[in-house]
mmCIF file of C-alpha atoms and ligand atoms in Angstrom:
data_model
loop_
_atom_site.group_PDB
_atom_site.id
_atom_site.type_symbol
_atom_site.label_atom_id
_atom_site.label_comp_id
_atom_site.label_asym_id
_atom_site.label_seq_id
_atom_site.Cartn_x
_atom_site.Cartn_y
_atom_site.Cartn_z
ATOM 1 C CA MET F 214 -23.008 37.781 -48.638
ATOM 2 C CA LYS F 215 -21.492 37.947 -45.179
ATOM 3 C CA VAL F 216 -23.778 37.906 -42.144
ATOM 4 C CA LEU F 217 -22.842 38.728 -38.572
ATOM 5 C CA VAL F 218 -24.802 36.555 -36.147
ATOM 6 C CA THR F 219 -24.773 37.905 -32.600
ATOM 7 C CA GLY F 220 -25.508 35.176 -30.049
ATOM 8 C CA GLY F 221 -24.776 32.551 -32.708
ATOM 9 C CA ALA F 222 -23.462 30.041 -30.166
ATOM 10 C CA GLY F 223 -26.876 29.949 -28.462
ATOM 11 C CA TYR F 224 -29.921 27.807 -29.098
ATOM 12 C CA ILE F 225 -31.701 29.642 -31.917
ATOM 13 C CA GLY F 226 -28.586 31.394 -33.237
ATOM 14 C CA SER F 227 -26.691 28.135 -33.806
ATOM 15 C CA HIS F 228 -29.616 26.731 -35.815
ATOM 16 C CA ALA F 229 -29.666 29.925 -37.879
ATOM 17 C CA VAL F 230 -25.913 29.544 -38.467
ATOM 18 C CA VAL F 231 -26.551 26.082 -39.986
ATOM 19 C CA GLU F 232 -29.276 27.385 -42.293
ATOM 20 C CA LEU F 233 -27.117 30.330 -43.369
ATOM 21 C CA LEU F 234 -24.082 28.137 -44.106
ATOM 22 C CA GLU F 235 -26.229 25.646 -45.998
ATOM 23 C CA SER F 236 -27.618 28.466 -48.120
ATOM 24 C CA GLY F 237 -24.163 29.717 -49.059
ATOM 25 C CA TYR F 238 -23.825 32.706 -46.747
ATOM 26 C CA GLN F 239 -20.525 33.473 -45.064
ATOM 27 C CA VAL F 240 -21.063 33.648 -41.326
ATOM 28 C CA VAL F 241 -19.307 35.510 -38.537
ATOM 29 C CA VAL F 242 -20.549 34.758 -35.031
ATOM 30 C CA VAL F 243 -20.015 37.073 -32.081
ATOM 31 C CA ASP F 244 -20.890 35.590 -28.704
ATOM 32 C CA ASN F 245 -19.571 36.063 -25.174
ATOM 33 C CA LEU F 246 -20.583 32.459 -24.306
ATOM 34 C CA CYS F 247 -22.504 33.531 -21.187
ATOM 35 C CA ASN F 248 -25.236 31.092 -22.250
ATOM 36 C CA GLY F 249 -23.840 29.539 -25.413
ATOM 37 C CA SER F 250 -21.284 26.930 -26.340
ATOM 38 C CA GLU F 251 -18.496 26.811 -28.883
ATOM 39 C CA VAL F 252 -19.370 23.122 -29.301
ATOM 40 C CA ALA F 253 -22.614 24.231 -30.966
ATOM 41 C CA LEU F 254 -20.499 25.921 -33.624
ATOM 42 C CA SER F 255 -18.321 22.863 -34.201
ATOM 43 C CA ARG F 256 -21.521 20.844 -34.566
ATOM 44 C CA ALA F 257 -22.771 23.396 -37.103
ATOM 45 C CA GLU F 258 -19.529 22.807 -39.000
ATOM 46 C CA GLU F 259 -20.003 19.006 -38.792
ATOM 47 C CA ILE F 260 -23.518 19.323 -40.200
ATOM 48 C CA THR F 261 -22.706 21.726 -43.021
ATOM 49 C CA GLY F 262 -19.048 21.015 -43.803
ATOM 50 C CA LYS F 263 -18.480 24.767 -43.552
ATOM 51 C CA LYS F 264 -16.854 26.730 -40.788
ATOM 52 C CA PRO F 265 -18.343 29.877 -39.317
ATOM 53 C CA THR F 266 -15.847 32.473 -38.089
ATOM 54 C CA PHE F 267 -16.121 32.832 -34.322
ATOM 55 C CA VAL F 268 -15.289 35.962 -32.371
ATOM 56 C CA ARG F 269 -15.604 35.621 -28.619
ATOM 57 C CA ALA F 270 -16.671 39.070 -27.495
ATOM 58 C CA ASP F 271 -19.438 40.931 -25.759
ATOM 59 C CA ILE F 272 -21.688 43.043 -27.972
ATOM 60 C CA ARG F 273 -21.321 45.851 -25.424
ATOM 61 C CA ASP F 274 -17.595 45.953 -26.181
ATOM 62 C CA ARG F 275 -17.497 48.696 -28.797
ATOM 63 C CA PRO F 276 -13.765 48.425 -29.629
ATOM 64 C CA ALA F 277 -14.195 44.667 -30.197
ATOM 65 C CA LEU F 278 -17.131 45.314 -32.541
ATOM 66 C CA ASP F 279 -15.215 48.036 -34.400
ATOM 67 C CA THR F 280 -12.344 45.595 -34.947
ATOM 68 C CA LEU F 281 -14.780 42.932 -36.127
ATOM 69 C CA PHE F 282 -16.435 45.270 -38.637
ATOM 70 C CA ALA F 283 -13.008 46.457 -39.839
ATOM 71 C CA LEU F 284 -11.829 42.868 -40.419
ATOM 72 C CA HIS F 285 -15.002 41.569 -42.057
ATOM 73 C CA LYS F 286 -17.097 43.205 -44.724
ATOM 74 C CA ILE F 287 -20.452 42.504 -43.095
ATOM 75 C CA ASP F 288 -23.591 42.975 -45.212
ATOM 76 C CA ALA F 289 -26.235 42.330 -42.579
ATOM 77 C CA VAL F 290 -26.615 41.461 -38.899
ATOM 78 C CA ILE F 291 -28.931 38.926 -37.280
ATOM 79 C CA HIS F 292 -29.116 39.923 -33.648
ATOM 80 C CA PHE F 293 -29.863 37.092 -31.200
ATOM 81 C CA ALA F 294 -27.510 38.020 -28.348
ATOM 82 C CA GLY F 295 -29.266 38.797 -25.099
ATOM 83 C CA LEU F 296 -30.496 37.426 -21.811
ATOM 84 C CA LYS F 297 -33.822 35.587 -22.001
ATOM 85 C CA ALA F 298 -35.016 34.232 -18.658
ATOM 86 C CA VAL F 299 -38.290 35.947 -17.776
ATOM 87 C CA GLY F 300 -38.223 35.023 -14.061
ATOM 88 C CA GLU F 301 -34.565 35.956 -13.603
ATOM 89 C CA SER F 302 -35.196 39.345 -15.228
ATOM 90 C CA VAL F 303 -37.590 40.307 -12.422
ATOM 91 C CA GLY F 304 -34.767 40.023 -9.870
ATOM 92 C CA LYS F 305 -32.040 41.408 -12.142
ATOM 93 C CA PRO F 306 -33.582 44.253 -14.132
ATOM 94 C CA LEU F 307 -30.296 46.121 -14.487
ATOM 95 C CA ALA F 308 -28.568 43.118 -16.039
ATOM 96 C CA TYR F 309 -31.419 42.682 -18.523
ATOM 97 C CA TYR F 310 -31.614 46.334 -19.589
ATOM 98 C CA GLU F 311 -27.815 46.574 -19.711
ATOM 99 C CA ASN F 312 -27.424 43.458 -21.841
ATOM 100 C CA ASN F 313 -30.482 43.610 -24.051
ATOM 101 C CA VAL F 314 -31.029 47.341 -24.474
ATOM 102 C CA ASN F 315 -27.548 48.759 -24.071
ATOM 103 C CA GLY F 316 -26.073 45.806 -25.969
ATOM 104 C CA THR F 317 -28.303 46.641 -28.929
ATOM 105 C CA LEU F 318 -27.426 50.348 -28.720
ATOM 106 C CA VAL F 319 -23.706 49.601 -28.837
ATOM 107 C CA LEU F 320 -24.215 47.141 -31.686
ATOM 108 C CA CYS F 321 -26.212 49.670 -33.709
ATOM 109 C CA GLN F 322 -23.642 52.401 -33.068
ATOM 110 C CA ALA F 323 -20.889 50.109 -34.324
ATOM 111 C CA MET F 324 -23.028 49.155 -37.341
ATOM 112 C CA GLU F 325 -23.685 52.819 -38.125
ATOM 113 C CA ALA F 326 -19.977 53.615 -37.913
ATOM 114 C CA ALA F 327 -19.201 50.713 -40.232
ATOM 115 C CA GLY F 328 -21.970 51.647 -42.670
ATOM 116 C CA VAL F 329 -23.889 48.394 -42.058
ATOM 117 C CA ARG F 330 -27.584 49.210 -41.826
ATOM 118 C CA ARG F 331 -29.444 45.916 -42.190
ATOM 119 C CA ILE F 332 -30.520 44.103 -39.064
ATOM 120 C CA VAL F 333 -32.930 41.316 -38.164
ATOM 121 C CA PHE F 334 -33.835 41.399 -34.477
ATOM 122 C CA SER F 335 -35.055 38.576 -32.212
ATOM 123 C CA SER F 336 -38.155 39.966 -30.615
ATOM 124 C CA SER F 337 -40.841 38.049 -28.804
ATOM 125 C CA ALA F 338 -44.597 37.578 -28.689
ATOM 126 C CA THR F 339 -44.283 38.911 -25.157
ATOM 127 C CA VAL F 340 -44.305 42.486 -26.549
ATOM 128 C CA TYR F 341 -48.049 42.141 -27.202
ATOM 129 C CA GLY F 342 -48.483 42.427 -23.446
ATOM 130 C CA ASN F 343 -51.163 40.917 -21.294
ATOM 131 C CA GLU F 344 -54.339 42.054 -22.990
ATOM 132 C CA ALA F 345 -53.943 41.632 -26.739
ATOM 133 C CA PRO F 346 -56.712 39.731 -28.506
ATOM 134 C CA ILE F 347 -55.822 36.192 -29.670
ATOM 135 C CA PRO F 348 -54.459 35.411 -32.175
ATOM 136 C CA TYR F 349 -51.780 38.062 -31.843
ATOM 137 C CA ILE F 350 -51.455 40.123 -35.004
ATOM 138 C CA GLU F 351 -48.821 42.698 -35.948
ATOM 139 C CA THR F 352 -51.387 45.513 -36.341
ATOM 140 C CA THR F 353 -52.093 45.359 -32.589
ATOM 141 C CA PRO F 354 -49.877 47.913 -30.825
ATOM 142 C CA ARG F 355 -47.310 46.727 -28.309
ATOM 143 C CA GLY F 356 -48.973 46.197 -24.939
ATOM 144 C CA THR F 357 -47.927 46.537 -21.341
ATOM 145 C CA THR F 358 -45.147 44.081 -20.593
ATOM 146 C CA SER F 359 -44.986 42.643 -17.113
ATOM 147 C CA ASN F 360 -41.297 41.837 -16.617
ATOM 148 C CA PRO F 361 -37.945 43.474 -17.474
ATOM 149 C CA TYR F 362 -37.177 40.850 -20.140
ATOM 150 C CA GLY F 363 -40.369 41.654 -22.052
ATOM 151 C CA THR F 364 -39.910 45.366 -21.513
ATOM 152 C CA SER F 365 -36.340 45.167 -22.847
ATOM 153 C CA LYS F 366 -37.684 43.592 -26.068
ATOM 154 C CA ALA F 367 -40.346 46.290 -26.412
ATOM 155 C CA MET F 368 -37.743 49.005 -25.761
ATOM 156 C CA VAL F 369 -35.379 47.629 -28.392
ATOM 157 C CA GLU F 370 -38.218 47.440 -30.924
ATOM 158 C CA LYS F 371 -38.925 51.145 -30.268
ATOM 159 C CA VAL F 372 -35.243 52.100 -30.510
ATOM 160 C CA LEU F 373 -34.943 50.308 -33.846
ATOM 161 C CA GLU F 374 -38.101 51.988 -35.156
ATOM 162 C CA ASP F 375 -36.683 55.381 -34.210
ATOM 163 C CA ILE F 376 -33.374 54.606 -35.934
ATOM 164 C CA ALA F 377 -35.239 53.700 -39.130
ATOM 165 C CA ASP F 378 -37.370 56.840 -38.899
ATOM 166 C CA ALA F 379 -34.318 59.025 -38.516
ATOM 167 C CA ASP F 380 -32.315 57.503 -41.356
ATOM 168 C CA ARG F 381 -34.052 55.813 -44.257
ATOM 169 C CA ARG F 382 -30.910 53.868 -45.141
ATOM 170 C CA TRP F 383 -31.644 51.420 -42.319
ATOM 171 C CA SER F 384 -33.539 48.247 -43.126
ATOM 172 C CA ILE F 385 -34.843 46.617 -39.966
ATOM 173 C CA THR F 386 -36.861 43.452 -39.399
ATOM 174 C CA LEU F 387 -38.425 42.683 -36.049
ATOM 175 C CA LEU F 388 -39.254 38.995 -35.745
ATOM 176 C CA ARG F 389 -41.641 38.206 -32.924
ATOM 177 C CA TYR F 390 -41.091 34.589 -32.017
ATOM 178 C CA PHE F 391 -43.754 32.536 -30.335
ATOM 179 C CA ASN F 392 -42.456 29.390 -28.536
ATOM 180 C CA PRO F 393 -39.436 27.889 -30.299
ATOM 181 C CA ILE F 394 -38.733 24.249 -29.443
ATOM 182 C CA GLY F 395 -37.172 21.221 -31.125
ATOM 183 C CA ALA F 396 -33.677 20.582 -32.342
ATOM 184 C CA HIS F 397 -31.728 20.015 -35.510
ATOM 185 C CA PRO F 398 -32.927 16.707 -37.083
ATOM 186 C CA SER F 399 -29.323 15.439 -37.127
ATOM 187 C CA GLY F 400 -29.453 15.137 -33.323
ATOM 188 C CA LYS F 401 -26.212 17.156 -33.140
ATOM 189 C CA MET F 402 -27.634 20.495 -32.013
ATOM 190 C CA GLY F 403 -30.399 21.502 -29.639
ATOM 191 C CA GLU F 404 -31.375 23.464 -26.570
ATOM 192 C CA ASP F 405 -28.927 23.202 -23.682
ATOM 193 C CA PRO F 406 -30.110 25.395 -20.819
ATOM 194 C CA LEU F 407 -27.789 26.034 -17.894
ATOM 195 C CA GLY F 408 -29.256 24.822 -14.591
ATOM 196 C CA VAL F 409 -32.928 24.048 -14.125
ATOM 197 C CA PRO F 410 -34.815 24.735 -17.367
ATOM 198 C CA ASN F 411 -37.410 27.507 -17.196
ATOM 199 C CA ASN F 412 -39.157 26.386 -20.335
ATOM 200 C CA LEU F 413 -41.497 23.471 -20.821
ATOM 201 C CA MET F 414 -39.849 21.528 -23.636
ATOM 202 C CA PRO F 415 -36.317 21.270 -22.229
ATOM 203 C CA PHE F 416 -37.826 20.348 -18.865
ATOM 204 C CA ILE F 417 -39.838 17.502 -20.419
ATOM 205 C CA ALA F 418 -36.723 16.307 -22.285
ATOM 206 C CA GLN F 419 -34.601 16.329 -19.127
ATOM 207 C CA VAL F 420 -37.251 14.351 -17.217
ATOM 208 C CA ALA F 421 -37.424 11.822 -20.048
ATOM 209 C CA VAL F 422 -33.633 11.389 -20.050
ATOM 210 C CA GLY F 423 -33.539 10.958 -16.262
ATOM 211 C CA ARG F 424 -31.900 14.225 -15.275
ATOM 212 C CA ARG F 425 -35.018 15.331 -13.371
ATOM 213 C CA ASP F 426 -37.591 13.273 -11.500
ATOM 214 C CA GLU F 427 -40.813 14.783 -12.742
ATOM 215 C CA LEU F 428 -42.384 17.721 -14.493
ATOM 216 C CA THR F 429 -44.680 20.055 -12.617
ATOM 217 C CA VAL F 430 -47.547 21.283 -14.776
ATOM 218 C CA PHE F 431 -48.052 24.891 -13.718
ATOM 219 C CA GLY F 432 -51.810 25.167 -13.209
ATOM 220 C CA ASN F 433 -54.733 23.154 -14.567
ATOM 221 C CA ASP F 434 -57.523 25.587 -13.768
ATOM 222 C CA TYR F 435 -57.084 27.978 -16.694
ATOM 223 C CA PRO F 436 -60.053 28.724 -18.975
ATOM 224 C CA THR F 437 -58.676 26.474 -21.732
ATOM 225 C CA ARG F 438 -59.742 23.123 -23.236
ATOM 226 C CA ASP F 439 -57.991 20.995 -20.584
ATOM 227 C CA GLY F 440 -57.280 23.699 -17.998
ATOM 228 C CA THR F 441 -53.557 24.019 -18.827
ATOM 229 C CA CYS F 442 -51.953 26.926 -20.709
ATOM 230 C CA GLU F 443 -51.853 26.928 -24.495
ATOM 231 C CA ARG F 444 -48.916 28.208 -26.533
ATOM 232 C CA ASP F 445 -47.860 28.352 -30.164
ATOM 233 C CA TYR F 446 -44.851 26.013 -30.346
ATOM 234 C CA LEU F 447 -42.754 26.197 -33.504
ATOM 235 C CA HIS F 448 -39.756 24.166 -34.641
ATOM 236 C CA VAL F 449 -36.429 25.961 -34.197
ATOM 237 C CA VAL F 450 -35.366 25.009 -37.740
ATOM 238 C CA ASP F 451 -38.499 26.648 -39.155
ATOM 239 C CA LEU F 452 -37.730 29.679 -37.017
ATOM 240 C CA ALA F 453 -34.122 29.749 -38.246
ATOM 241 C CA LYS F 454 -35.366 29.621 -41.840
ATOM 242 C CA GLY F 455 -37.612 32.606 -41.128
ATOM 243 C CA HIS F 456 -34.470 34.675 -40.568
ATOM 244 C CA LEU F 457 -33.137 33.796 -44.004
ATOM 245 C CA LYS F 458 -36.468 34.750 -45.551
ATOM 246 C CA ALA F 459 -36.295 38.063 -43.702
ATOM 247 C CA LEU F 460 -32.776 38.676 -45.045
ATOM 248 C CA GLU F 461 -33.754 37.751 -48.587
ATOM 249 C CA LYS F 462 -37.107 39.508 -48.838
ATOM 250 C CA ASN F 463 -36.662 42.492 -46.590
ATOM 251 C CA THR F 464 -34.154 44.609 -48.385
ATOM 252 C CA LYS F 465 -36.202 47.798 -48.454
ATOM 253 C CA PRO F 466 -35.588 50.644 -45.989
ATOM 254 C CA GLY F 467 -37.736 51.053 -42.892
ATOM 255 C CA VAL F 468 -39.057 48.659 -40.277
ATOM 256 C CA ASN F 469 -41.029 45.507 -40.863
ATOM 257 C CA VAL F 470 -42.438 43.355 -38.124
ATOM 258 C CA TYR F 471 -43.495 39.723 -38.413
ATOM 259 C CA ASN F 472 -44.910 37.101 -36.125
ATOM 260 C CA LEU F 473 -43.178 33.741 -36.491
ATOM 261 C CA GLY F 474 -45.452 30.988 -35.212
ATOM 262 C CA THR F 475 -47.665 28.195 -36.495
ATOM 263 C CA GLY F 476 -51.001 29.801 -35.706
ATOM 264 C CA MET F 477 -52.018 26.922 -33.437
ATOM 265 C CA GLY F 478 -52.206 26.634 -29.669
ATOM 266 C CA THR F 479 -51.203 23.439 -27.837
ATOM 267 C CA SER F 480 -51.805 22.803 -24.139
ATOM 268 C CA VAL F 481 -49.171 21.703 -21.632
ATOM 269 C CA LEU F 482 -50.889 18.328 -21.189
ATOM 270 C CA ASP F 483 -51.032 17.844 -24.964
ATOM 271 C CA MET F 484 -47.297 18.559 -25.111
ATOM 272 C CA VAL F 485 -46.572 15.903 -22.502
ATOM 273 C CA SER F 486 -48.794 13.284 -24.128
ATOM 274 C CA SER F 487 -47.372 14.006 -27.607
ATOM 275 C CA PHE F 488 -43.818 13.593 -26.329
ATOM 276 C CA ILE F 489 -44.701 10.247 -24.723
ATOM 277 C CA ARG F 490 -46.610 8.999 -27.782
ATOM 278 C CA VAL F 491 -44.005 10.023 -30.380
ATOM 279 C CA ASN F 492 -40.940 8.871 -28.456
ATOM 280 C CA ASN F 493 -42.365 6.008 -26.446
ATOM 281 C CA VAL F 494 -40.645 7.169 -23.247
ATOM 282 C CA PRO F 495 -42.253 7.901 -19.880
ATOM 283 C CA VAL F 496 -42.518 11.494 -18.623
ATOM 284 C CA PRO F 497 -43.710 11.474 -15.007
ATOM 285 C CA TYR F 498 -45.571 14.661 -14.109
ATOM 286 C CA LYS F 499 -47.691 16.173 -11.372
ATOM 287 C CA LEU F 500 -50.226 18.969 -11.414
ATOM 288 C CA GLY F 501 -49.049 22.032 -9.495
ATOM 289 C CA GLU F 502 -49.850 25.661 -8.803
ATOM 290 C CA ARG F 503 -49.987 28.314 -11.494
ATOM 291 C CA ARG F 504 -46.689 30.069 -12.281
ATOM 292 C CA GLU F 505 -46.946 33.797 -11.657
ATOM 293 C CA GLY F 506 -47.225 35.872 -14.792
ATOM 294 C CA ASP F 507 -48.322 33.094 -17.181
ATOM 295 C CA LEU F 508 -51.083 33.976 -19.622
ATOM 296 C CA PRO F 509 -53.756 31.300 -20.203
ATOM 297 C CA ALA F 510 -53.318 31.086 -23.958
ATOM 298 C CA PHE F 511 -51.878 32.843 -26.989
ATOM 299 C CA TRP F 512 -50.867 32.006 -30.506
ATOM 300 C CA ALA F 513 -49.862 33.815 -33.662
ATOM 301 C CA ASP F 514 -51.633 35.107 -36.670
ATOM 302 C CA ALA F 515 -48.723 34.255 -38.953
ATOM 303 C CA SER F 516 -50.346 35.325 -42.227
ATOM 304 C CA LYS F 517 -48.151 38.403 -42.714
ATOM 305 C CA ALA F 518 -44.972 36.301 -42.737
ATOM 306 C CA ARG F 519 -46.665 33.897 -45.148
ATOM 307 C CA ASP F 520 -47.808 36.664 -47.512
ATOM 308 C CA GLU F 521 -44.755 38.929 -47.427
ATOM 309 C CA LEU F 522 -41.837 36.636 -46.563
ATOM 310 C CA ASP F 523 -43.184 33.477 -48.164
ATOM 311 C CA TRP F 524 -42.529 31.771 -44.810
ATOM 312 C CA VAL F 525 -44.687 29.161 -43.152
ATOM 313 C CA ALA F 526 -43.817 26.756 -40.369
ATOM 314 C CA GLU F 527 -43.418 23.420 -42.142
ATOM 315 C CA LYS F 528 -42.671 21.046 -39.286
ATOM 316 C CA ASN F 529 -45.415 19.669 -37.064
ATOM 317 C CA LEU F 530 -45.586 18.876 -33.368
ATOM 318 C CA ASP F 531 -44.489 15.259 -33.909
ATOM 319 C CA ASP F 532 -41.314 16.514 -35.662
ATOM 320 C CA MET F 533 -40.644 18.838 -32.722
ATOM 321 C CA MET F 534 -41.044 15.983 -30.241
ATOM 322 C CA ALA F 535 -38.945 13.483 -32.209
ATOM 323 C CA ASP F 536 -36.137 15.966 -32.888
ATOM 324 C CA THR F 537 -36.022 17.133 -29.266
ATOM 325 C CA TRP F 538 -35.682 13.547 -28.076
ATOM 326 C CA ARG F 539 -33.059 12.629 -30.684
ATOM 327 C CA TRP F 540 -30.948 15.550 -29.439
ATOM 328 C CA GLN F 541 -31.553 14.958 -25.721
ATOM 329 C CA SER F 542 -31.115 11.164 -25.791
ATOM 330 C CA ARG F 543 -27.879 11.371 -27.791
ATOM 331 C CA ASN F 544 -26.579 14.292 -25.700
ATOM 332 C CA PRO F 545 -27.979 13.693 -22.196
ATOM 333 C CA ASN F 546 -25.814 16.479 -20.783
ATOM 334 C CA GLY F 547 -26.179 18.799 -23.718
ATOM 335 C CA TYR F 548 -22.882 20.153 -25.026
ATOM 336 C CA ARG F 549 -21.099 19.247 -21.799
ATOM 337 C CA LEU F 550 -19.385 15.874 -21.688
ATOM 338 C CA LEU F 551 -20.227 15.033 -18.070
HETATM 339 P P1 NAD O 127 -29.634 31.653 -25.891
HETATM 340 O O1 NAD O 127 -29.374 32.148 -24.518
HETATM 341 O O2 NAD O 127 -29.479 30.203 -26.171
HETATM 342 O O3 NAD O 127 -28.722 32.452 -26.931
HETATM 343 C C1 NAD O 127 -28.302 33.774 -26.718
HETATM 344 C C2 NAD O 127 -26.812 33.834 -26.979
HETATM 345 O O4 NAD O 127 -26.365 35.177 -26.816
HETATM 346 C C3 NAD O 127 -25.993 32.968 -26.023
HETATM 347 O O5 NAD O 127 -25.119 32.156 -26.764
HETATM 348 C C4 NAD O 127 -25.238 33.969 -25.152
HETATM 349 O O6 NAD O 127 -23.980 33.470 -24.771
HETATM 350 C C5 NAD O 127 -25.156 35.167 -26.083
HETATM 351 N N1 NAD O 127 -25.072 36.469 -25.413
HETATM 352 C C6 NAD O 127 -25.869 36.955 -24.426
HETATM 353 N N2 NAD O 127 -25.503 38.195 -24.098
HETATM 354 C C7 NAD O 127 -24.455 38.522 -24.889
HETATM 355 C C8 NAD O 127 -23.642 39.669 -25.032
HETATM 356 N N3 NAD O 127 -23.833 40.761 -24.272
HETATM 357 N N4 NAD O 127 -22.645 39.664 -25.945
HETATM 358 C C9 NAD O 127 -22.436 38.561 -26.717
HETATM 359 N N5 NAD O 127 -23.166 37.447 -26.619
HETATM 360 C C10 NAD O 127 -24.166 37.429 -25.734
HETATM 361 O O7 NAD O 127 -31.108 32.142 -26.290
HETATM 362 P P2 NAD O 127 -32.021 31.744 -27.535
HETATM 363 O O8 NAD O 127 -33.156 30.935 -27.041
HETATM 364 O O9 NAD O 127 -31.188 31.246 -28.636
HETATM 365 O O10 NAD O 127 -32.606 33.170 -27.892
HETATM 366 C C11 NAD O 127 -32.013 34.011 -28.868
HETATM 367 C C12 NAD O 127 -32.771 35.325 -28.906
HETATM 368 O O11 NAD O 127 -34.141 35.067 -29.184
HETATM 369 C C13 NAD O 127 -32.728 36.093 -27.581
HETATM 370 O O12 NAD O 127 -32.608 37.466 -27.875
HETATM 371 C C14 NAD O 127 -34.079 35.802 -26.981
HETATM 372 O O13 NAD O 127 -34.506 36.816 -26.120
HETATM 373 C C15 NAD O 127 -34.966 35.712 -28.215
HETATM 374 N N6 NAD O 127 -36.174 34.919 -27.994
HETATM 375 C C16 NAD O 127 -36.055 33.636 -27.527
HETATM 376 C C17 NAD O 127 -37.213 32.901 -27.279
HETATM 377 C C18 NAD O 127 -37.115 31.494 -26.749
HETATM 378 O O14 NAD O 127 -38.120 30.961 -26.262
HETATM 379 N N7 NAD O 127 -35.968 30.830 -26.816
HETATM 380 C C19 NAD O 127 -38.486 33.461 -27.517
HETATM 381 C C20 NAD O 127 -38.554 34.755 -28.012
HETATM 382 C C21 NAD O 127 -37.389 35.483 -28.246
HETATM 383 N N1 UFG O 128 -44.715 25.041 -17.942
HETATM 384 C C1 UFG O 128 -45.016 24.040 -17.024
HETATM 385 N N2 UFG O 128 -43.982 23.459 -16.335
HETATM 386 C C2 UFG O 128 -42.683 23.824 -16.522
HETATM 387 C C3 UFG O 128 -42.385 24.845 -17.469
HETATM 388 C C4 UFG O 128 -43.438 25.442 -18.149
HETATM 389 O O1 UFG O 128 -46.171 23.689 -16.845
HETATM 390 O O2 UFG O 128 -41.806 23.269 -15.850
HETATM 391 C C5 UFG O 128 -45.824 25.665 -18.682
HETATM 392 C C6 UFG O 128 -45.925 27.162 -18.439
HETATM 393 O O3 UFG O 128 -46.705 27.405 -17.303
HETATM 394 C C7 UFG O 128 -46.583 27.621 -19.730
HETATM 395 C C8 UFG O 128 -46.058 26.644 -20.788
HETATM 396 O O4 UFG O 128 -45.570 25.515 -20.062
HETATM 397 O O5 UFG O 128 -47.956 27.450 -19.612
HETATM 398 C C9 UFG O 128 -44.946 27.203 -21.632
HETATM 399 O O6 UFG O 128 -43.964 27.743 -20.761
HETATM 400 P P1 UFG O 128 -42.546 28.214 -21.289
HETATM 401 O O7 UFG O 128 -41.786 28.729 -20.117
HETATM 402 O O8 UFG O 128 -41.927 27.127 -22.096
HETATM 403 O O9 UFG O 128 -42.904 29.369 -22.316
HETATM 404 P P2 UFG O 128 -43.614 30.788 -22.064
HETATM 405 O O10 UFG O 128 -44.748 30.866 -23.018
HETATM 406 O O11 UFG O 128 -43.911 31.019 -20.655
HETATM 407 O O12 UFG O 128 -42.423 31.800 -22.440
HETATM 408 C C10 UFG O 128 -41.949 31.897 -23.767
HETATM 409 C C11 UFG O 128 -40.490 32.358 -23.792
HETATM 410 C C12 UFG O 128 -40.371 33.774 -23.327
HETATM 411 C C13 UFG O 128 -41.348 34.674 -24.008
HETATM 412 C C14 UFG O 128 -42.737 34.110 -23.905
HETATM 413 C C15 UFG O 128 -43.706 34.923 -24.684
HETATM 414 O O13 UFG O 128 -39.702 31.527 -22.967
HETATM 415 O O14 UFG O 128 -39.090 34.216 -23.684
HETATM 416 O O15 UFG O 128 -42.743 32.784 -24.447
HETATM 417 O O16 UFG O 128 -43.330 34.945 -26.023
HETATM 418 F F1 UFG O 128 -41.327 35.884 -23.413
#
């Protein structure tokens, strides 16, 4: 079976490429490298001994996609490509809607023309909005999103639902990720954000490796156990495996939506102390102001994925910490040499 992975040179996509290759799938990656690296794909080849086909193109480039589908007999698409920085999206809404929404429209049009109607889409827990009861469960309707990134995910979910309603030949899986962190246990692949990391885990790792002086904990006056925000962190390899389960189990027409998380919340301070304890490295931090838009706490009800996809997150927080540090300490500058 041949799978097209959009955004396969990025953080989560490259880990999915490894899992696909190791499970015997043929893999074609399309990525414009705006936030990914071809080195991630050579590392995937080193790990698996198998080479994914790489096409450098933008998913909004319809002729490029048509050529790709004509050259490769694709059976299914896993769609990671998109922009993902919540804060940046507030200042650049057009770029986010253009990339994430229009990109998906062009991709689906090219799929339709090529007769490929199976897609797994990277959605986010952010589509539950600001007022959903915790834990988040798939039966709760999408809520009001508070930034263009989140809204673009909710819009794409709706577009995909409408496509499936209109044509029962489409089989669509919406995977709502909680907070993916960690790295491949080989230490060869991991998260490599451009510039200052927005997310907690890569920031902690860059402080530990000496690229940044200290972490600022955004707020310690939330109504949580220790006053800092709680999130459902899951290992990126578990998340990658969830995509294979979705491909294998979700062959029926229509739309299925699954939360992918562990079902447990961990606070920012617990994350810092776990990283220090597991890796025995200092992580200087200071307590700072709240970051605008952060919710105090949320985590997944992941029972639907367990019951229907036979997927559970197998790796624990210590694995996430150890694997992040193995990656960061062996690759202090990520995929860049300097
Ligand atoms: P990433 O930025 O590392 O990977 C995205 C990849 O897509 C990059 O390699 C980038 O170069 C590529 N890309 C972007 N726009 C493109 C375009 N128009 N054409 C071709 N390639 C394009 O991000 P990630 O963390 O791996 O996230 C993958 C997906 O998962 C994204 O859709 C993201 O919104 C979603 N997601 C991520 C998180 C998270 O915390 N990382 C949480 C929920 C959902
Ligand atoms: N945090 C800090 N200091 C930092 C960075 C983050 O204290 O330097 C805190 C945040 O305030 C938050 C927690 O660490 O309390 C986690 O923050 P992240 O930015 O790592 O993750 P978020 O939960 O804010 O965002 C993630 C994804 C989004 C997605 C959202 C909801 O990055 O794509 O989950 O699913 F929209």
